[in-house]
């Protein structure tokens, strides 16, 4: 399910899930009203753990938060489904600006993934925790987590996650005024995202490079990046 929300067909996957909202809500309601039934609870946790990206991009944050809050008490505590549901709850909480609530959820997910030996998901949790640190102005800890994530992603040769880590390091460098580093990180990430044919992520990298150019006093280059980003999103019929 979650794979439909990343990559070149993300816009199509999002539209399909939007159309399926009544059915999705019915399944989640069925699950949350029968948490004593292991199968029903697990189905709800798996579904909720896979929908966080959809809820965040479409603005269903409060709804997603409610479903995950209702479902998490049924989590077993030591399996991949629980780890994913806690991570998803952290993502929704972070997007709501509830950083104090998001951090322990990410930490719990990371601990579970480390115990399970899921190194790629450990990368995702490191990036998420770095994002929390950055949002709170703790740039030293944010950089440490982003750099660990990038190193592990390179070791795993997961191109998409490498680009995500680079994007976060670029954003952090921009925040502390290191525009040369920010440009280098974003350009490397942009190249990977073009290679992967992920237009939404390409647009994010282009916008980030525009912000860097603007801060460096180069409005013409900034405009070029912004224009390409806008055209990319228009081609996806994304009004954001």
PDB file of C-alpha atoms in Angstrom:
ATOM      1  CA  UNK A   1       0.000   0.000   0.000  1.00  0.00           C
ATOM      2  CA  UNK A   2       2.670   2.505   1.020  1.00  0.00           C
ATOM      3  CA  UNK A   3       4.689   1.866  -2.140  1.00  0.00           C
ATOM      4  CA  UNK A   4       1.802   3.363  -4.131  1.00  0.00           C
ATOM      5  CA  UNK A   5       2.492   6.715  -2.473  1.00  0.00           C
ATOM      6  CA  UNK A   6       6.134   7.111  -3.491  1.00  0.00           C
ATOM      7  CA  UNK A   7       7.816   7.110  -6.866  1.00  0.00           C
ATOM      8  CA  UNK A   8       6.570   8.171 -10.294  1.00  0.00           C
ATOM      9  CA  UNK A   9       2.993   6.951  -9.769  1.00  0.00           C
ATOM     10  CA  UNK A  10       2.494   8.580  -6.362  1.00  0.00           C
ATOM     11  CA  UNK A  11      -0.159  11.016  -7.606  1.00  0.00           C
ATOM     12  CA  UNK A  12      -2.199   8.165  -9.096  1.00  0.00           C
ATOM     13  CA  UNK A  13      -1.870   6.115  -5.908  1.00  0.00           C
ATOM     14  CA  UNK A  14      -2.976   9.071  -3.792  1.00  0.00           C
ATOM     15  CA  UNK A  15      -6.040   9.631  -5.964  1.00  0.00           C
ATOM     16  CA  UNK A  16      -6.948   5.952  -5.750  1.00  0.00           C
ATOM     17  CA  UNK A  17      -6.715   6.004  -1.966  1.00  0.00           C
ATOM     18  CA  UNK A  18      -8.837   9.140  -1.875  1.00  0.00           C
ATOM     19  CA  UNK A  19     -11.572   7.289  -3.734  1.00  0.00           C
ATOM     20  CA  UNK A  20     -11.239   4.367  -1.327  1.00  0.00           C
ATOM     21  CA  UNK A  21     -11.636   6.535   1.774  1.00  0.00           C
ATOM     22  CA  UNK A  22     -15.123   5.211   2.720  1.00  0.00           C
ATOM     23  CA  UNK A  23     -13.873   1.628   2.582  1.00  0.00           C
ATOM     24  CA  UNK A  24     -10.665   2.470   4.462  1.00  0.00           C
ATOM     25  CA  UNK A  25     -12.624   4.190   7.223  1.00  0.00           C
ATOM     26  CA  UNK A  26     -15.004   1.248   7.457  1.00  0.00           C
ATOM     27  CA  UNK A  27     -12.120  -1.198   7.920  1.00  0.00           C
ATOM     28  CA  UNK A  28     -10.440   0.996  10.536  1.00  0.00           C
ATOM     29  CA  UNK A  29     -13.716   1.399  12.413  1.00  0.00           C
ATOM     30  CA  UNK A  30     -14.238  -2.377  12.326  1.00  0.00           C
ATOM     31  CA  UNK A  31     -10.717  -2.895  13.661  1.00  0.00           C
ATOM     32  CA  UNK A  32     -10.874  -0.338  16.460  1.00  0.00           C
ATOM     33  CA  UNK A  33     -14.200  -1.651  17.739  1.00  0.00           C
ATOM     34  CA  UNK A  34     -12.799  -5.184  18.030  1.00  0.00           C
ATOM     35  CA  UNK A  35      -9.270  -4.818  19.397  1.00  0.00           C
ATOM     36  CA  UNK A  36      -9.664  -7.888  21.570  1.00  0.00           C
ATOM     37  CA  UNK A  37      -9.707  -9.909  18.349  1.00  0.00           C
ATOM     38  CA  UNK A  38      -6.043 -10.273  17.358  1.00  0.00           C
ATOM     39  CA  UNK A  39      -6.746 -10.524  13.633  1.00  0.00           C
ATOM     40  CA  UNK A  40      -8.934  -7.409  13.621  1.00  0.00           C
ATOM     41  CA  UNK A  41      -6.411  -5.431  15.657  1.00  0.00           C
ATOM     42  CA  UNK A  42      -3.487  -6.489  13.463  1.00  0.00           C
ATOM     43  CA  UNK A  43      -5.361  -5.535  10.299  1.00  0.00           C
ATOM     44  CA  UNK A  44      -6.050  -2.063  11.682  1.00  0.00           C
ATOM     45  CA  UNK A  45      -2.446  -1.612  12.808  1.00  0.00           C
ATOM     46  CA  UNK A  46      -1.076  -2.687   9.424  1.00  0.00           C
ATOM     47  CA  UNK A  47      -3.466  -0.377   7.597  1.00  0.00           C
ATOM     48  CA  UNK A  48      -2.828   2.576   9.901  1.00  0.00           C
ATOM     49  CA  UNK A  49       0.915   2.026   9.702  1.00  0.00           C
ATOM     50  CA  UNK A  50       0.760   2.205   5.898  1.00  0.00           C
ATOM     51  CA  UNK A  51      -1.498   5.247   5.584  1.00  0.00           C
ATOM     52  CA  UNK A  52       0.550   7.900   7.386  1.00  0.00           C
ATOM     53  CA  UNK A  53       1.966   9.355   4.170  1.00  0.00           C
ATOM     54  CA  UNK A  54      -1.507   9.629   2.647  1.00  0.00           C
ATOM     55  CA  UNK A  55      -2.918  11.270   5.784  1.00  0.00           C
ATOM     56  CA  UNK A  56      -0.020  13.739   5.930  1.00  0.00           C
ATOM     57  CA  UNK A  57      -0.070  14.733   2.255  1.00  0.00           C
ATOM     58  CA  UNK A  58      -3.860  15.022   2.037  1.00  0.00           C
ATOM     59  CA  UNK A  59      -4.337  16.878   5.322  1.00  0.00           C
ATOM     60  CA  UNK A  60      -6.107  14.127   7.268  1.00  0.00           C
ATOM     61  CA  UNK A  61      -3.771  14.597  10.215  1.00  0.00           C
ATOM     62  CA  UNK A  62      -6.341  14.731  13.000  1.00  0.00           C
ATOM     63  CA  UNK A  63      -8.174  11.762  11.583  1.00  0.00           C
ATOM     64  CA  UNK A  64      -4.969   9.744  11.242  1.00  0.00           C
ATOM     65  CA  UNK A  65      -3.949  10.706  14.768  1.00  0.00           C
ATOM     66  CA  UNK A  66      -7.300   9.502  16.107  1.00  0.00           C
ATOM     67  CA  UNK A  67      -7.123   6.142  14.337  1.00  0.00           C
ATOM     68  CA  UNK A  68      -3.556   5.447  15.436  1.00  0.00           C
ATOM     69  CA  UNK A  69      -4.238   6.544  19.011  1.00  0.00           C
ATOM     70  CA  UNK A  70      -7.152   4.109  19.149  1.00  0.00           C
ATOM     71  CA  UNK A  71      -5.136   1.280  17.578  1.00  0.00           C
ATOM     72  CA  UNK A  72      -1.797   1.475  19.391  1.00  0.00           C
ATOM     73  CA  UNK A  73      -3.040   0.014  22.711  1.00  0.00           C
ATOM     74  CA  UNK A  74      -3.500  -3.272  20.821  1.00  0.00           C
ATOM     75  CA  UNK A  75       0.120  -3.309  19.575  1.00  0.00           C
ATOM     76  CA  UNK A  76       2.084  -6.373  20.694  1.00  0.00           C
ATOM     77  CA  UNK A  77       5.227  -4.384  21.258  1.00  0.00           C
ATOM     78  CA  UNK A  78       7.898  -6.488  19.552  1.00  0.00           C
ATOM     79  CA  UNK A  79       6.885  -7.098  15.935  1.00  0.00           C
ATOM     80  CA  UNK A  80       7.246  -5.206  12.616  1.00  0.00           C
ATOM     81  CA  UNK A  81       3.566  -4.207  12.621  1.00  0.00           C
ATOM     82  CA  UNK A  82       3.967  -2.483  15.978  1.00  0.00           C
ATOM     83  CA  UNK A  83       7.168  -0.739  14.873  1.00  0.00           C
ATOM     84  CA  UNK A  84       5.507   0.579  11.713  1.00  0.00           C
ATOM     85  CA  UNK A  85       2.408   1.757  13.573  1.00  0.00           C
ATOM     86  CA  UNK A  86       4.507   3.634  16.140  1.00  0.00           C
ATOM     87  CA  UNK A  87       6.564   5.226  13.376  1.00  0.00           C
ATOM     88  CA  UNK A  88       3.371   6.221  11.551  1.00  0.00           C
ATOM     89  CA  UNK A  89       1.963   7.765  14.726  1.00  0.00           C
ATOM     90  CA  UNK A  90       5.212   9.704  15.100  1.00  0.00           C
ATOM     91  CA  UNK A  91       4.963  11.026  11.539  1.00  0.00           C
ATOM     92  CA  UNK A  92       1.415  12.268  12.079  1.00  0.00           C
ATOM     93  CA  UNK A  93       2.300  13.809  15.443  1.00  0.00           C
ATOM     94  CA  UNK A  94       5.326  15.555  13.930  1.00  0.00           C
ATOM     95  CA  UNK A  95       3.251  17.030  11.108  1.00  0.00           C
ATOM     96  CA  UNK A  96       0.818  18.300  13.748  1.00  0.00           C
ATOM     97  CA  UNK A  97       3.737  20.054  15.450  1.00  0.00           C
ATOM     98  CA  UNK A  98       3.549  17.739  18.462  1.00  0.00           C
ATOM     99  CA  UNK A  99       7.284  17.092  18.641  1.00  0.00           C
ATOM    100  CA  UNK A 100       7.302  15.942  22.267  1.00  0.00           C
ATOM    101  CA  UNK A 101       4.807  13.226  21.387  1.00  0.00           C
ATOM    102  CA  UNK A 102       6.519  12.255  18.125  1.00  0.00           C
ATOM    103  CA  UNK A 103      10.020  11.729  19.504  1.00  0.00           C
ATOM    104  CA  UNK A 104       9.316   8.754  21.823  1.00  0.00           C
ATOM    105  CA  UNK A 105       7.238   7.093  19.116  1.00  0.00           C
ATOM    106  CA  UNK A 106      10.163   7.326  16.688  1.00  0.00           C
ATOM    107  CA  UNK A 107      12.574   6.095  19.376  1.00  0.00           C
ATOM    108  CA  UNK A 108      10.352   3.090  20.138  1.00  0.00           C
ATOM    109  CA  UNK A 109      10.121   2.274  16.430  1.00  0.00           C
ATOM    110  CA  UNK A 110      13.899   2.548  16.036  1.00  0.00           C
ATOM    111  CA  UNK A 111      14.533   0.239  18.998  1.00  0.00           C
ATOM    112  CA  UNK A 112      12.151  -2.365  17.579  1.00  0.00           C
ATOM    113  CA  UNK A 113      13.665  -2.199  14.086  1.00  0.00           C
ATOM    114  CA  UNK A 114      17.165  -2.519  15.510  1.00  0.00           C
ATOM    115  CA  UNK A 115      16.079  -5.598  17.478  1.00  0.00           C
ATOM    116  CA  UNK A 116      14.446  -7.025  14.353  1.00  0.00           C
ATOM    117  CA  UNK A 117      17.513  -6.327  12.218  1.00  0.00           C
ATOM    118  CA  UNK A 118      15.604  -4.106   9.766  1.00  0.00           C
ATOM    119  CA  UNK A 119      18.415  -1.723   8.864  1.00  0.00           C
ATOM    120  CA  UNK A 120      16.537   0.184   6.182  1.00  0.00           C
ATOM    121  CA  UNK A 121      13.804   1.080   8.621  1.00  0.00           C
ATOM    122  CA  UNK A 122      16.462   2.108  11.127  1.00  0.00           C
ATOM    123  CA  UNK A 123      17.566   4.644   8.504  1.00  0.00           C
ATOM    124  CA  UNK A 124      14.018   5.997   8.307  1.00  0.00           C
ATOM    125  CA  UNK A 125      13.785   6.328  12.079  1.00  0.00           C
ATOM    126  CA  UNK A 126      17.136   8.129  12.240  1.00  0.00           C
ATOM    127  CA  UNK A 127      15.952  10.614   9.620  1.00  0.00           C
ATOM    128  CA  UNK A 128      12.707  11.136  11.515  1.00  0.00           C
ATOM    129  CA  UNK A 129      14.519  11.739  14.796  1.00  0.00           C
ATOM    130  CA  UNK A 130      16.908  14.110  13.052  1.00  0.00           C
ATOM    131  CA  UNK A 131      13.919  16.028  11.752  1.00  0.00           C
ATOM    132  CA  UNK A 132      12.549  16.387  15.285  1.00  0.00           C
ATOM    133  CA  UNK A 133      15.921  17.626  16.552  1.00  0.00           C
ATOM    134  CA  UNK A 134      16.146  20.124  13.689  1.00  0.00           C
ATOM    135  CA  UNK A 135      12.622  21.427  14.294  1.00  0.00           C
ATOM    136  CA  UNK A 136      13.546  22.004  17.934  1.00  0.00           C
ATOM    137  CA  UNK A 137      16.729  23.872  16.969  1.00  0.00           C
ATOM    138  CA  UNK A 138      19.059  21.089  18.126  1.00  0.00           C
ATOM    139  CA  UNK A 139      21.162  21.106  14.981  1.00  0.00           C
ATOM    140  CA  UNK A 140      24.110  19.170  16.399  1.00  0.00           C
ATOM    141  CA  UNK A 141      22.020  16.105  17.240  1.00  0.00           C
ATOM    142  CA  UNK A 142      20.077  16.505  13.991  1.00  0.00           C
ATOM    143  CA  UNK A 143      23.278  16.394  11.934  1.00  0.00           C
ATOM    144  CA  UNK A 144      24.548  13.356  13.828  1.00  0.00           C
ATOM    145  CA  UNK A 145      21.358  11.425  13.063  1.00  0.00           C
ATOM    146  CA  UNK A 146      21.175  12.535   9.425  1.00  0.00           C
ATOM    147  CA  UNK A 147      24.820  11.613   8.830  1.00  0.00           C
ATOM    148  CA  UNK A 148      24.318   8.186  10.433  1.00  0.00           C
ATOM    149  CA  UNK A 149      21.270   7.686   8.267  1.00  0.00           C
ATOM    150  CA  UNK A 150      23.140   8.676   5.104  1.00  0.00           C
ATOM    151  CA  UNK A 151      26.064   6.383   5.894  1.00  0.00           C
ATOM    152  CA  UNK A 152      23.772   3.414   6.505  1.00  0.00           C
ATOM    153  CA  UNK A 153      21.654   4.177   3.437  1.00  0.00           C
ATOM    154  CA  UNK A 154      24.822   4.266   1.289  1.00  0.00           C
ATOM    155  CA  UNK A 155      25.927   0.973   2.828  1.00  0.00           C
ATOM    156  CA  UNK A 156      22.554  -0.543   1.913  1.00  0.00           C
ATOM    157  CA  UNK A 157      22.670   1.170  -1.507  1.00  0.00           C
ATOM    158  CA  UNK A 158      19.056   2.267  -1.158  1.00  0.00           C
ATOM    159  CA  UNK A 159      18.927   5.149  -3.628  1.00  0.00           C
ATOM    160  CA  UNK A 160      15.598   6.619  -2.537  1.00  0.00           C
ATOM    161  CA  UNK A 161      16.610   6.750   1.116  1.00  0.00           C
ATOM    162  CA  UNK A 162      20.038   8.166   0.244  1.00  0.00           C
ATOM    163  CA  UNK A 163      18.227  11.034  -1.477  1.00  0.00           C
ATOM    164  CA  UNK A 164      15.985  11.598   1.555  1.00  0.00           C
ATOM    165  CA  UNK A 165      18.985  11.765   3.882  1.00  0.00           C
ATOM    166  CA  UNK A 166      20.768  14.164   1.514  1.00  0.00           C
ATOM    167  CA  UNK A 167      17.685  16.362   1.360  1.00  0.00           C
ATOM    168  CA  UNK A 168      17.536  16.569   5.140  1.00  0.00           C
ATOM    169  CA  UNK A 169      21.233  17.383   5.403  1.00  0.00           C
ATOM    170  CA  UNK A 170      20.700  20.059   2.769  1.00  0.00           C
ATOM    171  CA  UNK A 171      17.844  21.555   4.732  1.00  0.00           C
ATOM    172  CA  UNK A 172      19.877  21.514   7.933  1.00  0.00           C
ATOM    173  CA  UNK A 173      22.853  23.171   6.213  1.00  0.00           C
ATOM    174  CA  UNK A 174      20.522  25.861   4.868  1.00  0.00           C
ATOM    175  CA  UNK A 175      19.177  26.464   8.382  1.00  0.00           C
ATOM    176  CA  UNK A 176      22.652  27.088   9.799  1.00  0.00           C
ATOM    177  CA  UNK A 177      23.750  29.264   6.860  1.00  0.00           C
ATOM    178  CA  UNK A 178      26.129  26.811   5.184  1.00  0.00           C
ATOM    179  CA  UNK A 179      24.751  27.407   1.689  1.00  0.00           C
ATOM    180  CA  UNK A 180      27.626  25.769  -0.187  1.00  0.00           C
ATOM    181  CA  UNK A 181      27.047  22.494   1.667  1.00  0.00           C
ATOM    182  CA  UNK A 182      23.285  22.843   1.258  1.00  0.00           C
ATOM    183  CA  UNK A 183      23.654  23.235  -2.504  1.00  0.00           C
ATOM    184  CA  UNK A 184      25.948  20.213  -2.758  1.00  0.00           C
ATOM    185  CA  UNK A 185      23.602  17.977  -0.755  1.00  0.00           C
ATOM    186  CA  UNK A 186      20.518  19.071  -2.690  1.00  0.00           C
ATOM    187  CA  UNK A 187      22.205  18.706  -6.083  1.00  0.00           C
ATOM    188  CA  UNK A 188      23.294  15.148  -5.286  1.00  0.00           C
ATOM    189  CA  UNK A 189      19.808  14.335  -4.036  1.00  0.00           C
ATOM    190  CA  UNK A 190      18.199  15.898  -7.113  1.00  0.00           C
ATOM    191  CA  UNK A 191      20.337  13.770  -9.427  1.00  0.00           C
ATOM    192  CA  UNK A 192      19.235  10.601  -7.645  1.00  0.00           C
ATOM    193  CA  UNK A 193      15.587  11.620  -7.688  1.00  0.00           C
ATOM    194  CA  UNK A 194      15.742  12.322 -11.416  1.00  0.00           C
ATOM    195  CA  UNK A 195      17.368   8.926 -11.897  1.00  0.00           C
ATOM    196  CA  UNK A 196      14.531   7.293  -9.936  1.00  0.00           C
ATOM    197  CA  UNK A 197      11.918   9.240 -11.928  1.00  0.00           C
ATOM    198  CA  UNK A 198      10.210  10.523  -8.792  1.00  0.00           C
ATOM    199  CA  UNK A 199       8.672  13.853  -9.880  1.00  0.00           C
ATOM    200  CA  UNK A 200       7.277  14.851  -6.499  1.00  0.00           C
ATOM    201  CA  UNK A 201      10.654  14.387  -4.836  1.00  0.00           C
ATOM    202  CA  UNK A 202      12.357  16.140  -7.769  1.00  0.00           C
ATOM    203  CA  UNK A 203      10.093  19.126  -7.155  1.00  0.00           C
ATOM    204  CA  UNK A 204      11.092  19.207  -3.485  1.00  0.00           C
ATOM    205  CA  UNK A 205      14.792  19.221  -4.395  1.00  0.00           C
ATOM    206  CA  UNK A 206      14.284  21.961  -6.990  1.00  0.00           C
ATOM    207  CA  UNK A 207      12.450  24.150  -4.490  1.00  0.00           C
ATOM    208  CA  UNK A 208      15.205  23.581  -1.935  1.00  0.00           C
ATOM    209  CA  UNK A 209      17.848  24.624  -4.453  1.00  0.00           C
ATOM    210  CA  UNK A 210      15.788  27.715  -5.208  1.00  0.00           C
ATOM    211  CA  UNK A 211      15.814  28.622  -1.532  1.00  0.00           C
ATOM    212  CA  UNK A 212      19.582  28.176  -1.416  1.00  0.00           C
ATOM    213  CA  UNK A 213      20.084  30.367  -4.494  1.00  0.00           C
ATOM    214  CA  UNK A 214      17.831  33.061  -3.034  1.00  0.00           C
ATOM    215  CA  UNK A 215      19.801  33.133   0.203  1.00  0.00           C
ATOM    216  CA  UNK A 216      23.032  33.398  -1.790  1.00  0.00           C
ATOM    217  CA  UNK A 217      21.719  36.488  -3.552  1.00  0.00           C
ATOM    218  CA  UNK A 218      21.120  34.828  -6.929  1.00  0.00           C
ATOM    219  CA  UNK A 219      17.462  35.521  -7.750  1.00  0.00           C
ATOM    220  CA  UNK A 220      17.747  34.485 -11.407  1.00  0.00           C
ATOM    221  CA  UNK A 221      18.948  30.986 -10.523  1.00  0.00           C
ATOM    222  CA  UNK A 222      16.357  30.777  -7.757  1.00  0.00           C
ATOM    223  CA  UNK A 223      13.597  31.638 -10.221  1.00  0.00           C
ATOM    224  CA  UNK A 224      14.787  28.930 -12.625  1.00  0.00           C
ATOM    225  CA  UNK A 225      14.608  26.288  -9.910  1.00  0.00           C
ATOM    226  CA  UNK A 226      11.209  27.504  -8.680  1.00  0.00           C
ATOM    227  CA  UNK A 227       9.816  27.557 -12.221  1.00  0.00           C
ATOM    228  CA  UNK A 228      10.910  24.003 -12.946  1.00  0.00           C
ATOM    229  CA  UNK A 229       9.515  22.854  -9.599  1.00  0.00           C
ATOM    230  CA  UNK A 230       6.174  24.517 -10.359  1.00  0.00           C
ATOM    231  CA  UNK A 231       6.006  22.981 -13.828  1.00  0.00           C
ATOM    232  CA  UNK A 232       6.824  19.558 -12.399  1.00  0.00           C
ATOM    233  CA  UNK A 233       3.996  19.766  -9.866  1.00  0.00           C
ATOM    234  CA  UNK A 234       1.556  21.129 -12.439  1.00  0.00           C
ATOM    235  CA  UNK A 235       2.302  18.138 -14.630  1.00  0.00           C
ATOM    236  CA  UNK A 236       1.193  15.981 -11.693  1.00  0.00           C
ATOM    237  CA  UNK A 237      -1.929  18.123 -11.259  1.00  0.00           C
ATOM    238  CA  UNK A 238      -0.826  18.864  -7.719  1.00  0.00           C
ATOM    239  CA  UNK A 239      -2.032  22.312  -6.558  1.00  0.00           C
ATOM    240  CA  UNK A 240       0.232  22.413  -3.506  1.00  0.00           C
TER     241      UNK A 240
END
